[in-house]
Coordinates of C-alpha atoms in Angstrom, one line a residue:
M995 CA -66.3 -6.3 30.6
V996 CA -62.3 -6.6 30.7
T997 CA -60.5 -6.1 33.7
Q998 CA -58.6 -2.7 32.4
E999 CA -62.7 -1.0 31.4
F1000 CA -63.7 -1.9 34.8
E1001 CA -60.8 -0.6 36.4
L1002 CA -60.8 2.6 34.3
E1003 CA -64.7 3.0 35.5
T1004 CA -63.4 2.3 39.1
L1005 CA -61.3 5.2 38.8
Q1006 CA -63.4 7.7 37.6
L1007 CA -66.4 6.3 40.2
I1008 CA -63.2 7.6 43.0
D1009 CA -62.6 10.8 40.7
N1010 CA -66.7 11.8 40.8
L1011 CA -66.9 11.1 44.5
K1012 CA -63.8 13.2 45.2
G1013 CA -65.3 16.1 43.1
V1014 CA -68.4 15.9 45.5
C1015 CA -66.5 16.4 48.3
A1016 CA -64.3 19.1 46.8
S1017 CA -68.0 20.9 46.0
Y1018 CA -68.4 20.7 49.6
G1019 CA -65.7 22.1 51.1
L1020 CA -63.8 18.4 52.1
G1021 CA -61.3 18.0 49.0
N1022 CA -58.1 16.2 50.1
D1023 CA -59.2 16.7 53.9
G1024 CA -58.8 14.1 56.1
N1025 CA -62.6 13.2 56.2
E1026 CA -62.5 13.0 52.7
F1027 CA -60.6 9.6 52.6
K1028 CA -63.2 8.2 55.1
I1029 CA -66.2 9.1 53.0
I1030 CA -64.8 7.8 49.7
T1031 CA -63.8 4.5 51.3
Q1032 CA -67.2 4.3 53.1
M1033 CA -69.0 4.9 49.5
F1034 CA -67.1 2.4 47.6
L1035 CA -68.1 0.0 50.6
Y1036 CA -71.7 0.3 50.4
K1037 CA -71.9 0.5 47.0
F1038 CA -70.1 -2.9 46.9
L1039 CA -72.0 -4.5 49.4
N1040 CA -75.3 -3.3 47.6
D1041 CA -73.9 -5.0 44.4
K1042 CA -72.6 -8.3 46.3
F1043 CA -76.2 -8.9 48.0
A1044 CA -78.3 -8.4 44.7
Y1045 CA -75.8 -10.7 42.9
E1046 CA -76.1 -13.3 45.7
I1047 CA -79.8 -13.4 45.7
K1048 CA -80.2 -13.2 41.9
K1049 CA -78.0 -16.6 41.7
I1050 CA -80.3 -18.2 44.0
S1051 CA -84.3 -16.7 42.9
P1052 CA -85.1 -16.7 38.7
K1053 CA -87.6 -14.3 39.5
I1054 CA -85.1 -11.3 40.9
S1055 CA -82.5 -12.3 38.4
Q1056 CA -84.4 -10.7 35.7
A1057 CA -85.1 -7.2 37.9
E1058 CA -83.8 -6.3 41.0
E1059 CA -87.0 -4.5 41.3
A1060 CA -88.6 -7.5 42.2
L1061 CA -86.9 -7.6 45.7
H1062 CA -88.8 -5.0 46.8
D1063 CA -92.0 -7.1 46.0
L1064 CA -90.8 -9.4 48.0
S1065 CA -93.1 -9.8 51.6
E1066 CA -90.7 -9.9 54.8
R1067 CA -90.9 -13.4 55.1
E1068 CA -90.4 -14.0 51.6
F1069 CA -87.0 -11.8 51.8
G1070 CA -85.9 -13.2 55.2
L1071 CA -86.1 -17.0 53.6
L1072 CA -83.6 -15.4 50.8
Q1073 CA -81.3 -14.0 53.2
M1074 CA -80.9 -17.1 55.0
Q1075 CA -79.1 -18.6 51.9
V1076 CA -77.2 -16.2 51.2
N1077 CA -73.4 -16.7 51.6
P1078 CA -72.6 -15.9 55.4
Y1079 CA -70.1 -13.6 54.2
T1080 CA -72.2 -11.7 52.5
A1081 CA -73.5 -8.6 54.0
R1082 CA -77.1 -9.1 55.1
L1083 CA -79.3 -6.3 53.8
K1084 CA -82.8 -4.9 53.9
P1085 CA -84.8 -4.1 51.6
E1086 CA -84.8 -0.3 52.7
H1087 CA -81.0 -0.4 52.8
L1088 CA -80.7 -1.0 48.9
L1089 CA -79.2 1.6 46.9
S1090 CA -82.5 1.5 44.9
R1091 CA -84.8 2.2 48.0
L1092 CA -82.7 5.2 48.9
L1093 CA -82.5 6.7 45.3
S1094 CA -86.7 6.5 45.5
R1095 CA -86.8 8.4 48.6
H1096 CA -83.4 10.8 48.2
N1097 CA -85.8 14.1 47.6
E1098 CA -87.2 13.7 51.0
A1099 CA -86.6 16.3 53.3
G1100 CA -84.2 14.8 56.0
F1101 CA -82.4 12.7 53.6
A1102 CA -78.9 13.2 55.4
Q1103 CA -80.4 11.5 58.4
L1104 CA -82.1 8.6 56.5
F1105 CA -78.9 7.8 55.1
D1106 CA -76.7 8.3 58.3
N1107 CA -79.2 5.7 59.7
T1108 CA -79.4 3.5 56.9
L1109 CA -75.7 3.0 57.1
R1110 CA -75.5 2.9 60.4
D1111 CA -78.1 0.0 60.7
I1112 CA -76.2 -2.0 58.2
A1113 CA -73.1 -1.5 60.4
A1114 CA -74.9 -2.9 63.7
I1115 CA -76.5 -5.9 62.0
N1116 CA -73.2 -7.4 60.0
N1117 CA -71.2 -6.4 63.6
D1118 CA -70.3 -9.7 63.9
I1119 CA -68.8 -10.4 60.4
F1120 CA -67.4 -6.9 59.6
A1121 CA -65.9 -4.9 62.8
V1122 CA -62.2 -5.1 63.1
K1123 CA -61.3 -5.2 66.7
T1124 CA -58.7 -3.1 68.5
H1125 CA -56.1 -5.0 70.9
G1126 CA -58.3 -3.6 73.7
G1127 CA -61.3 -5.6 72.3
A1128 CA -63.4 -2.7 70.9
G1129 CA -65.1 -2.9 67.5
I1130 CA -64.2 -0.5 64.8
V1131 CA -67.6 -0.6 63.0
L1132 CA -68.3 -0.2 59.1
F1133 CA -69.9 3.1 58.8
D1134 CA -69.7 6.5 60.2
R1135 CA -73.0 9.4 59.8
V1136 CA -71.1 10.4 56.6
S1137 CA -73.2 14.0 56.4
E1138 CA -71.9 15.0 59.9
Y1139 CA -68.3 15.5 58.0
V1140 CA -70.0 18.8 56.5
T1141 CA -70.5 21.2 59.1
D1142 CA -73.0 23.1 57.6
E1143 CA -76.1 21.3 58.3
S1144 CA -78.3 23.1 56.0
K1145 CA -76.0 21.5 53.2
R1146 CA -76.1 17.7 54.2
D1147 CA -79.2 16.7 52.6
S1148 CA -78.1 17.9 49.7
F1149 CA -74.1 16.2 49.8
C1150 CA -75.9 12.9 50.7
R1151 CA -78.0 13.0 47.4
A1152 CA -74.9 14.1 45.4
L1153 CA -72.8 11.2 46.5
I1154 CA -75.9 8.6 45.8
N1155 CA -75.9 9.9 42.7
K1156 CA -72.9 9.4 41.6
L1157 CA -73.3 5.5 42.9
T1158 CA -75.9 4.7 40.1
D1159 CA -74.1 4.4 36.8
F1160 CA -71.4 2.0 38.6
S1161 CA -71.5 -1.4 39.2
F1162 CA -69.0 -4.3 40.3
E1163 CA -71.5 -6.9 39.9
C1164 CA -69.4 -8.0 36.7
V1165 CA -66.4 -8.8 38.4
F1166 CA -67.7 -11.2 41.0
T1167 CA -66.8 -14.3 40.0
Q1168 CA -63.0 -12.8 38.9
K1169 CA -59.6 -12.5 40.8
Y1170 CA -59.2 -8.8 42.3
D1171 CA -56.1 -8.4 41.0
F1172 CA -56.5 -5.2 39.4
F1173 CA -57.5 -3.7 42.8
A1174 CA -54.0 -3.2 43.5
A1175 CA -53.8 -0.3 41.1
I1176 CA -56.9 0.8 42.1
F1177 CA -55.9 1.0 45.7
E1178 CA -52.8 2.7 44.9
Y1179 CA -54.9 5.7 43.1
L1180 CA -57.4 5.7 46.0
I1181 CA -54.8 6.6 48.7
K1182 CA -51.9 8.1 47.1
D1183 CA -53.0 11.6 48.0
Y1184 CA -53.4 10.8 51.5
N1185 CA -49.6 9.5 51.7
K1186 CA -48.2 11.9 50.0
D1187 CA -47.3 14.2 52.5
S1188 CA -46.7 11.6 55.0
G1189 CA -43.1 11.0 54.7
G1190 CA -43.0 7.1 55.3
K1191 CA -44.8 7.6 58.7
Y1192 CA -45.6 4.1 60.6
A1193 CA -48.4 2.4 58.3
E1194 CA -49.2 5.3 55.9
Y1195 CA -48.1 4.1 52.5
Y1196 CA -48.7 1.4 50.2
T1197 CA -46.3 -1.0 48.7
P1198 CA -45.7 -0.7 44.9
H1199 CA -47.4 -3.6 42.7
A1200 CA -44.1 -5.1 41.8
V1201 CA -42.9 -5.7 45.0
A1202 CA -45.8 -7.4 46.4
K1203 CA -45.7 -9.6 42.8
I1204 CA -42.2 -10.6 43.2
M1205 CA -42.9 -11.5 47.1
A1206 CA -45.9 -13.9 46.2
A1207 CA -44.4 -15.6 43.3
I1208 CA -41.1 -16.4 45.4
L1209 CA -43.0 -17.4 48.4
V1210 CA -45.4 -19.6 46.4
P1211 CA -44.1 -20.9 43.2
V1212 CA -46.1 -21.4 40.2
E1213 CA -46.0 -25.4 40.7
Q1214 CA -47.2 -25.2 44.2
R1215 CA -50.4 -23.1 43.6
G1216 CA -53.6 -24.9 44.4
K1217 CA -51.5 -27.4 46.8
V1218 CA -51.2 -25.1 50.0
Q1219 CA -54.1 -26.1 52.0
N1220 CA -55.3 -23.7 55.3
A1221 CA -51.9 -21.8 55.4
S1222 CA -52.1 -19.0 58.3
C1223 CA -50.6 -15.4 56.4
Y1224 CA -49.6 -12.7 58.5
D1225 CA -48.4 -8.9 58.6
P1226 CA -47.6 -7.3 61.8
S1227 CA -47.4 -3.9 59.9
A1228 CA -50.0 -4.6 57.2
G1229 CA -51.2 -0.9 56.2
S1230 CA -53.9 -1.4 53.4
G1231 CA -52.5 -5.2 53.1
T1232 CA -51.4 -5.0 49.4
L1233 CA -48.9 -7.7 50.5
L1234 CA -51.5 -9.8 52.1
M1235 CA -53.7 -9.7 49.3
S1236 CA -51.2 -10.8 46.6
L1237 CA -50.0 -13.6 48.9
A1238 CA -53.6 -14.5 49.6
H1239 CA -54.3 -14.7 45.4
A1240 CA -51.0 -17.0 45.1
I1241 CA -52.2 -19.5 47.9
G1242 CA -55.9 -19.4 46.8
E1243 CA -58.0 -16.9 49.0
Q1244 CA -60.4 -19.9 50.6
R1245 CA -57.4 -22.1 50.7
C1246 CA -55.6 -19.5 53.3
S1247 CA -56.5 -17.4 56.5
I1248 CA -55.3 -13.6 57.2
F1249 CA -54.2 -12.1 60.4
S1250 CA -53.0 -9.2 61.0
Q1251 CA -52.1 -6.0 63.1
D1252 CA -51.4 -2.3 62.4
I1253 CA -51.2 0.7 64.8
S1254 CA -53.1 2.9 62.4
Q1255 CA -56.9 2.8 62.6
K1256 CA -57.1 4.0 59.1
S1257 CA -55.1 1.4 57.5
S1258 CA -56.6 -1.1 59.7
S1259 CA -60.3 0.0 58.1
L1260 CA -58.9 0.3 54.5
L1261 CA -56.7 -3.4 55.0
R1262 CA -60.8 -4.3 56.0
L1263 CA -62.1 -2.9 52.9
N1264 CA -59.7 -4.6 50.9
L1265 CA -60.3 -8.4 52.3
I1266 CA -64.4 -7.5 51.2
L1267 CA -63.2 -6.8 47.9
N1268 CA -61.2 -9.7 47.8
N1269 CA -63.1 -12.3 48.6
L1270 CA -61.3 -12.6 52.5
V1271 CA -64.3 -11.4 54.9
H1272 CA -63.6 -14.8 56.7
S1273 CA -60.4 -13.1 58.2
I1274 CA -61.6 -9.8 59.4
P1275 CA -62.3 -11.1 62.8
N1276 CA -57.8 -11.6 62.5
I1277 CA -57.7 -7.9 61.7
I1278 CA -56.5 -6.1 64.6
Q1279 CA -55.6 -2.5 65.5
G1280 CA -53.0 -1.7 67.7
N1281 CA -49.1 -1.4 68.2
T1282 CA -47.4 -5.0 67.4
M1283 CA -44.1 -4.0 69.0
L1284 CA -46.0 -3.3 72.4
H1285 CA -48.8 -5.6 72.5
P1286 CA -48.5 -8.3 69.8
Y1287 CA -52.2 -9.5 69.9
H1288 CA -52.4 -13.1 68.3
R1289 CA -51.3 -15.6 70.5
D1290 CA -51.7 -19.4 71.6
G1291 CA -52.3 -19.7 74.7
N1292 CA -49.4 -18.0 76.7
S1293 CA -47.1 -18.0 73.8
L1294 CA -47.2 -15.8 70.1
R1295 CA -48.9 -17.5 67.6
K1296 CA -46.5 -18.7 64.6
F1297 CA -47.6 -18.6 60.9
D1298 CA -47.1 -20.3 57.7
Y1299 CA -46.4 -17.3 56.0
I1300 CA -45.4 -14.1 56.9
V1301 CA -45.1 -10.9 54.5
S1302 CA -44.1 -7.1 55.8
N1303 CA -43.0 -3.8 54.5
P1304 CA -42.6 -2.0 58.0
P1305 CA -41.5 1.3 59.2
F1306 CA -37.8 1.4 58.9
K1307 CA -37.2 4.8 61.2
M1308 CA -39.8 6.0 64.0
D1309 CA -39.5 7.7 67.5
F1310 CA -40.6 4.4 69.9
S1311 CA -38.5 6.4 72.7
D1312 CA -41.3 6.4 75.2
Y1313 CA -41.7 2.8 75.3
R1314 CA -38.6 1.5 74.5
E1315 CA -37.9 0.4 78.1
D1316 CA -41.3 -1.8 78.1
L1317 CA -39.9 -3.8 74.9
E1318 CA -36.6 -4.1 76.8
S1319 CA -38.1 -6.4 79.4
S1320 CA -37.3 -9.9 80.4
L1321 CA -40.6 -10.6 78.7
N1322 CA -39.2 -9.7 75.3
K1323 CA -35.7 -11.1 75.7
E1324 CA -36.7 -14.2 73.4
R1325 CA -38.5 -12.1 70.8
F1326 CA -35.7 -9.1 70.2
F1327 CA -33.2 -12.0 71.0
A1328 CA -30.7 -9.3 69.1
G1329 CA -31.3 -6.3 71.1
V1330 CA -33.8 -3.4 70.9
P1331 CA -32.1 0.0 69.0
G1332 CA -31.0 2.9 71.0
I1333 CA -32.1 6.6 71.0
P1334 CA -30.5 8.6 68.9
K1335 CA -29.2 11.7 70.6
K1336 CA -30.2 14.4 68.3
A1337 CA -33.0 12.8 65.8
K1338 CA -35.0 10.3 68.2
E1339 CA -37.3 9.9 64.9
K1340 CA -34.6 8.1 63.4
M1341 CA -35.0 4.9 66.0
A1342 CA -34.3 1.6 63.8
I1343 CA -37.7 0.2 64.2
Y1344 CA -37.8 -2.3 61.2
Q1345 CA -35.2 -4.1 63.5
L1346 CA -37.7 -5.2 66.0
F1347 CA -40.0 -5.9 63.6
L1348 CA -37.1 -8.3 61.7
Q1349 CA -37.2 -10.2 65.1
H1350 CA -40.9 -10.1 65.5
I1351 CA -41.3 -11.8 62.4
I1352 CA -38.5 -14.3 63.1
H1353 CA -39.8 -15.2 66.1
S1354 CA -43.1 -15.6 64.6
L1355 CA -42.5 -18.0 62.1
K1356 CA -43.6 -22.0 62.2
P1357 CA -40.6 -24.7 61.9
N1358 CA -41.4 -25.1 58.0
G1359 CA -42.8 -21.3 57.6
K1360 CA -41.7 -18.6 54.9
A1361 CA -41.4 -15.2 54.9
A1362 CA -40.2 -12.2 52.9
V1363 CA -39.7 -8.5 54.4
V1364 CA -39.2 -5.3 52.7
V1365 CA -35.8 -4.0 54.5
P1366 CA -33.6 -0.8 53.9
T1367 CA -30.5 -2.0 52.2
G1368 CA -27.9 -0.8 54.4
F1369 CA -29.5 -4.0 56.7
I1370 CA -27.9 -6.7 54.5
A1371 CA -24.2 -5.8 55.0
T1372 CA -23.7 -3.6 57.9
Q1373 CA -20.6 -5.0 59.8
A1374 CA -21.9 -5.1 63.3
G1375 CA -24.4 -4.0 65.7
I1376 CA -28.2 -5.5 66.0
D1377 CA -28.2 -6.1 62.0
R1378 CA -25.1 -7.9 61.9
A1379 CA -26.6 -10.0 64.8
I1380 CA -29.9 -10.5 63.1
R1381 CA -28.4 -12.0 60.2
Q1382 CA -25.8 -14.3 61.8
K1383 CA -29.1 -16.1 63.6
L1384 CA -30.5 -16.7 60.2
V1385 CA -27.4 -18.0 58.6
E1386 CA -26.7 -20.1 62.2
E1387 CA -30.2 -21.6 62.2
K1388 CA -30.2 -22.2 58.3
M1389 CA -33.5 -19.9 57.6
L1390 CA -32.4 -17.8 54.5
A1391 CA -33.9 -18.4 51.3
G1392 CA -32.2 -15.6 49.5
V1393 CA -32.2 -11.4 49.1
V1394 CA -33.3 -9.3 46.0
S1395 CA -31.4 -5.9 46.2
M1396 CA -34.4 -3.1 44.3
P1397 CA -33.4 -0.4 42.2
S1398 CA -33.4 2.6 44.3
N1399 CA -36.8 4.8 44.1
I1400 CA -38.9 1.5 44.0
F1401 CA -40.9 3.5 46.1
A1402 CA -41.6 7.1 45.4
T1403 CA -42.2 8.2 48.8
T1404 CA -38.7 7.3 50.2
G1405 CA -34.9 7.5 48.9
T1406 CA -34.0 4.9 50.9
N1407 CA -32.7 1.9 49.1
V1408 CA -34.6 -1.3 49.8
S1409 CA -34.0 -5.1 49.3
I1410 CA -36.2 -8.1 50.1
L1411 CA -35.2 -10.5 52.7
F1412 CA -36.4 -13.9 52.0
M1413 CA -36.3 -16.4 55.1
D1414 CA -37.2 -20.3 54.8
R1415 CA -36.6 -22.5 57.9
S1416 CA -36.6 -25.5 55.5
N1417 CA -34.0 -24.3 53.3
R1418 CA -30.6 -26.3 54.2
D1419 CA -29.0 -25.5 50.3
D1420 CA -27.6 -22.6 48.9
V1421 CA -28.7 -18.8 49.3
V1422 CA -29.9 -16.8 46.2
L1423 CA -28.4 -13.1 46.4
I1424 CA -30.0 -10.9 43.2
D1425 CA -28.5 -7.8 42.5
A1426 CA -31.6 -6.2 40.6
S1427 CA -30.6 -2.4 41.0
N1428 CA -30.0 -1.6 37.4
L1429 CA -33.2 -2.7 36.5
G1430 CA -36.1 -0.6 35.8
T1431 CA -37.5 2.6 34.3
K1432 CA -36.8 5.9 35.8
V1433 CA -40.2 8.2 35.8
K1434 CA -41.6 11.1 37.4
D1435 CA -44.3 10.9 40.0
G1436 CA -45.6 14.1 40.8
K1437 CA -42.8 15.7 42.7
N1438 CA -40.8 12.5 43.5
Q1439 CA -38.7 10.3 40.7
K1440 CA -39.9 6.3 40.9
T1441 CA -38.4 3.8 39.3
L1442 CA -40.8 1.2 37.5
L1443 CA -40.1 -2.8 36.7
S1444 CA -41.3 -3.8 33.7
E1445 CA -43.5 -7.4 33.5
D1446 CA -40.2 -9.0 31.7
E1447 CA -37.9 -7.7 34.7
E1448 CA -40.1 -8.8 37.5
D1449 CA -40.4 -12.4 36.0
H1450 CA -36.6 -12.5 35.5
I1451 CA -36.3 -11.8 38.9
I1452 CA -38.9 -14.3 40.2
S1453 CA -37.6 -17.4 37.6
T1454 CA -33.9 -16.4 38.5
F1455 CA -34.8 -16.4 42.1
N1456 CA -36.8 -19.7 42.4
A1457 CA -34.6 -21.9 39.7
K1458 CA -31.6 -20.8 42.0
Q1459 CA -29.6 -19.5 38.9
S1460 CA -26.4 -17.9 38.6
V1461 CA -26.2 -15.3 36.4
D1462 CA -22.9 -13.3 35.5
G1463 CA -23.4 -9.6 37.5
F1464 CA -27.2 -10.5 38.2
S1465 CA -27.4 -13.4 40.5
V1466 CA -25.3 -15.4 42.5
L1467 CA -25.5 -18.9 44.9
V1468 CA -24.0 -19.0 48.0
S1469 CA -23.5 -21.4 50.6
Y1470 CA -24.1 -20.5 54.7
D1471 CA -20.4 -21.7 55.4
Q1472 CA -19.6 -18.7 52.6
I1473 CA -21.9 -16.1 53.9
A1474 CA -20.4 -16.6 57.5
E1475 CA -16.6 -16.3 56.0
K1476 CA -18.2 -13.0 54.7
N1477 CA -19.3 -11.6 58.0
Y1478 CA -22.6 -12.5 57.4
S1479 CA -22.9 -10.2 54.1
L1480 CA -25.7 -10.8 52.2
S1481 CA -24.7 -8.2 49.4
A1482 CA -24.6 -9.9 45.7
G1483 CA -22.1 -8.0 45.1
Q1484 CA -19.3 -9.0 47.6
Y1485 CA -19.5 -12.5 46.3
F1486 CA -19.2 -11.9 42.2
S1487 CA -16.6 -13.2 40.8
V1488 CA -14.1 -10.5 38.8
G1489 CA -14.1 -11.6 35.3
I1490 CA -10.9 -10.9 33.5
D1491 CA -10.7 -11.3 29.6
Y1492 CA -6.7 -12.6 28.3
T1493 CA -5.6 -12.2 24.7
K1494 CA -3.0 -13.8 23.3
L1495 CA -0.2 -11.8 21.6
T1496 CA 2.7 -12.3 20.2
A1497 CA 6.3 -10.6 20.3
S1498 CA 5.6 -8.3 17.7
E1499 CA 1.6 -7.7 18.6
F1500 CA 2.8 -6.7 21.9
A1501 CA 5.4 -4.3 21.0
A1502 CA 3.2 -2.7 18.5
R1503 CA 0.3 -2.8 21.3
M1504 CA 3.0 -0.7 23.8
R1505 CA 4.4 1.7 20.7
E1506 CA 0.6 2.7 20.5
Y1507 CA -0.2 3.6 24.0
T1508 CA 3.2 5.4 24.3
E1509 CA 2.4 7.5 21.4
A1510 CA -1.3 8.0 23.0
L1511 CA 0.2 9.3 26.2
D1512 CA 3.3 11.4 24.6
S1513 CA 0.4 13.0 22.9
I1514 CA -1.9 13.6 25.9
F1515 CA 1.4 15.1 27.8
A1516 CA 2.6 17.2 25.0
S1517 CA -1.0 18.7 24.8
S1518 CA -1.1 19.3 28.4
A1519 CA 2.3 21.1 28.7
Q1520 CA 1.1 23.0 25.7
L1521 CA -2.3 24.2 27.4
E1522 CA -0.1 25.0 30.5
E1523 CA 2.0 27.7 28.4
E1524 CA -1.1 29.1 27.1
V1525 CA -2.6 29.2 30.6
K1526 CA 0.8 31.1 31.6
K1527 CA 1.0 33.6 28.5
Q1528 CA -2.8 34.7 29.4
L1529 CA -1.8 35.4 33.1
A1530 CA 0.8 37.7 32.3
R1531 CA -1.0 39.5 30.1
L1532 CA -3.5 40.2 33.1
N1533 CA -0.5 40.5 35.2
V1534 CA -1.3 37.9 37.2
N1535 CA 1.7 35.6 39.3
P1536 CA 1.1 32.4 38.0
Q1537 CA 2.5 31.3 41.3
A1538 CA 0.3 33.2 43.3
V1539 CA -2.3 31.6 41.4
S1540 CA -1.2 27.9 42.3
Q1541 CA -1.0 28.9 46.1
S1542 CA -4.8 30.1 46.2
P1543 CA -7.1 28.1 48.4
G1544 CA -9.5 27.6 45.4
V1545 CA -6.9 25.4 43.6
I1546 CA -6.1 21.4 43.9
H1547 CA -3.0 20.4 43.7
E1548 CA -2.0 16.9 42.3

């Protein structure tokens, strides 16, 4: 089955599950998201377990029903041979076994108990931790989202019936890049009213692709080993998944932290789908700025690669003083943003994330961070101090200024800031603001980059090419001379075209311009006379009109 066909079937599964939720009064409810993602995960774990078992036993590879004929001992022996990052399931956990019992009274309780038992057995592999050490388990009691107890059995039956005609098995040997589109489809309805709140939005696939392809160029792929990859505001993990695919899922470990429990649960699902289960213990739900979790002894851990699309603005006034303490002086070297008098929600929290990321990079580490485009050229304050540090410590790779509306949920223009602690050469500045095609996305306008445009940005950056009106190479000294501006436009040379003319040609050209101007002035005078005549007919004083407030004088 080709990837596109599978993607369409997956989207259809999501729609079918949404349909069930709507039929039971849960359409567009906050719990609908939890139900759909848990059904998605339950089906995936079933199919992955069956796939691994079939690789081990030729008998079972012919028919999944053969699993039910195994003795407890035989089943246990098979489980011991399964990949350690595959969920451990019992025969009664399998979807086929539940389907055989779905007409029993009390099916909802049976279904809930099955999910909770799977979660308990696999807690050591799949639980996401909070900053305080509590575990967020895989599954809730799904039926309890329906308040009418008499409808819970039928609700659970309807859910599992939607799972029967779908299978993940055909894609287990592939990379799961197509899940980026599926995840965008899955979560877009639950982000449309968030207004860009902390950790409640996703990063467009084009942005994720550009970041990963510049951080890990094609010639480096397959050569990176044991890389640590970090996102301090991970959301659903789009950036981390793209980076892991570029490096190789088994060549890297993912580390993350995010304040949103919903996003952390979704990131866990993303890791499971993308063959990165080994990194789930590194996924932390908590406030990165206030309580950064990942440490080496008493110091914050340093990472090989960092990617992030942090929130730009939010109210953190309640704990701002805690951040400004002496303990954070080294981390927040440029300072902690102040509190606007009239709009606390506009506190510039991205400045804290940027400083945290710089502090968290290894000596040869690389990072790519989405920032508001205003950051790259602000003449004073924390933004300028951050840029100055990047230049003075020679840890810049470049900047790509993206088209407006690359994020459909915000009108803020964004740029991608690339850091590289090993770069001692020129810095690449790209102005890609004129690329892309404008499309409508619901009530919003969105800019889509074509694959050729994405590749043009990537190849220009990685080859360090200077292209008129698009990209420029600048030295660290040049950046310092421009008050540390990282805006490509400030470094573009102004082209002047010269044409050689003889004296007679010059005189002829001047006559043409003079005649054109005379014609314009004559037309203007004629129009003025016509206006005066019309005003006279209306008994209006022209002088009074010229002095009225609505007239602009030039």
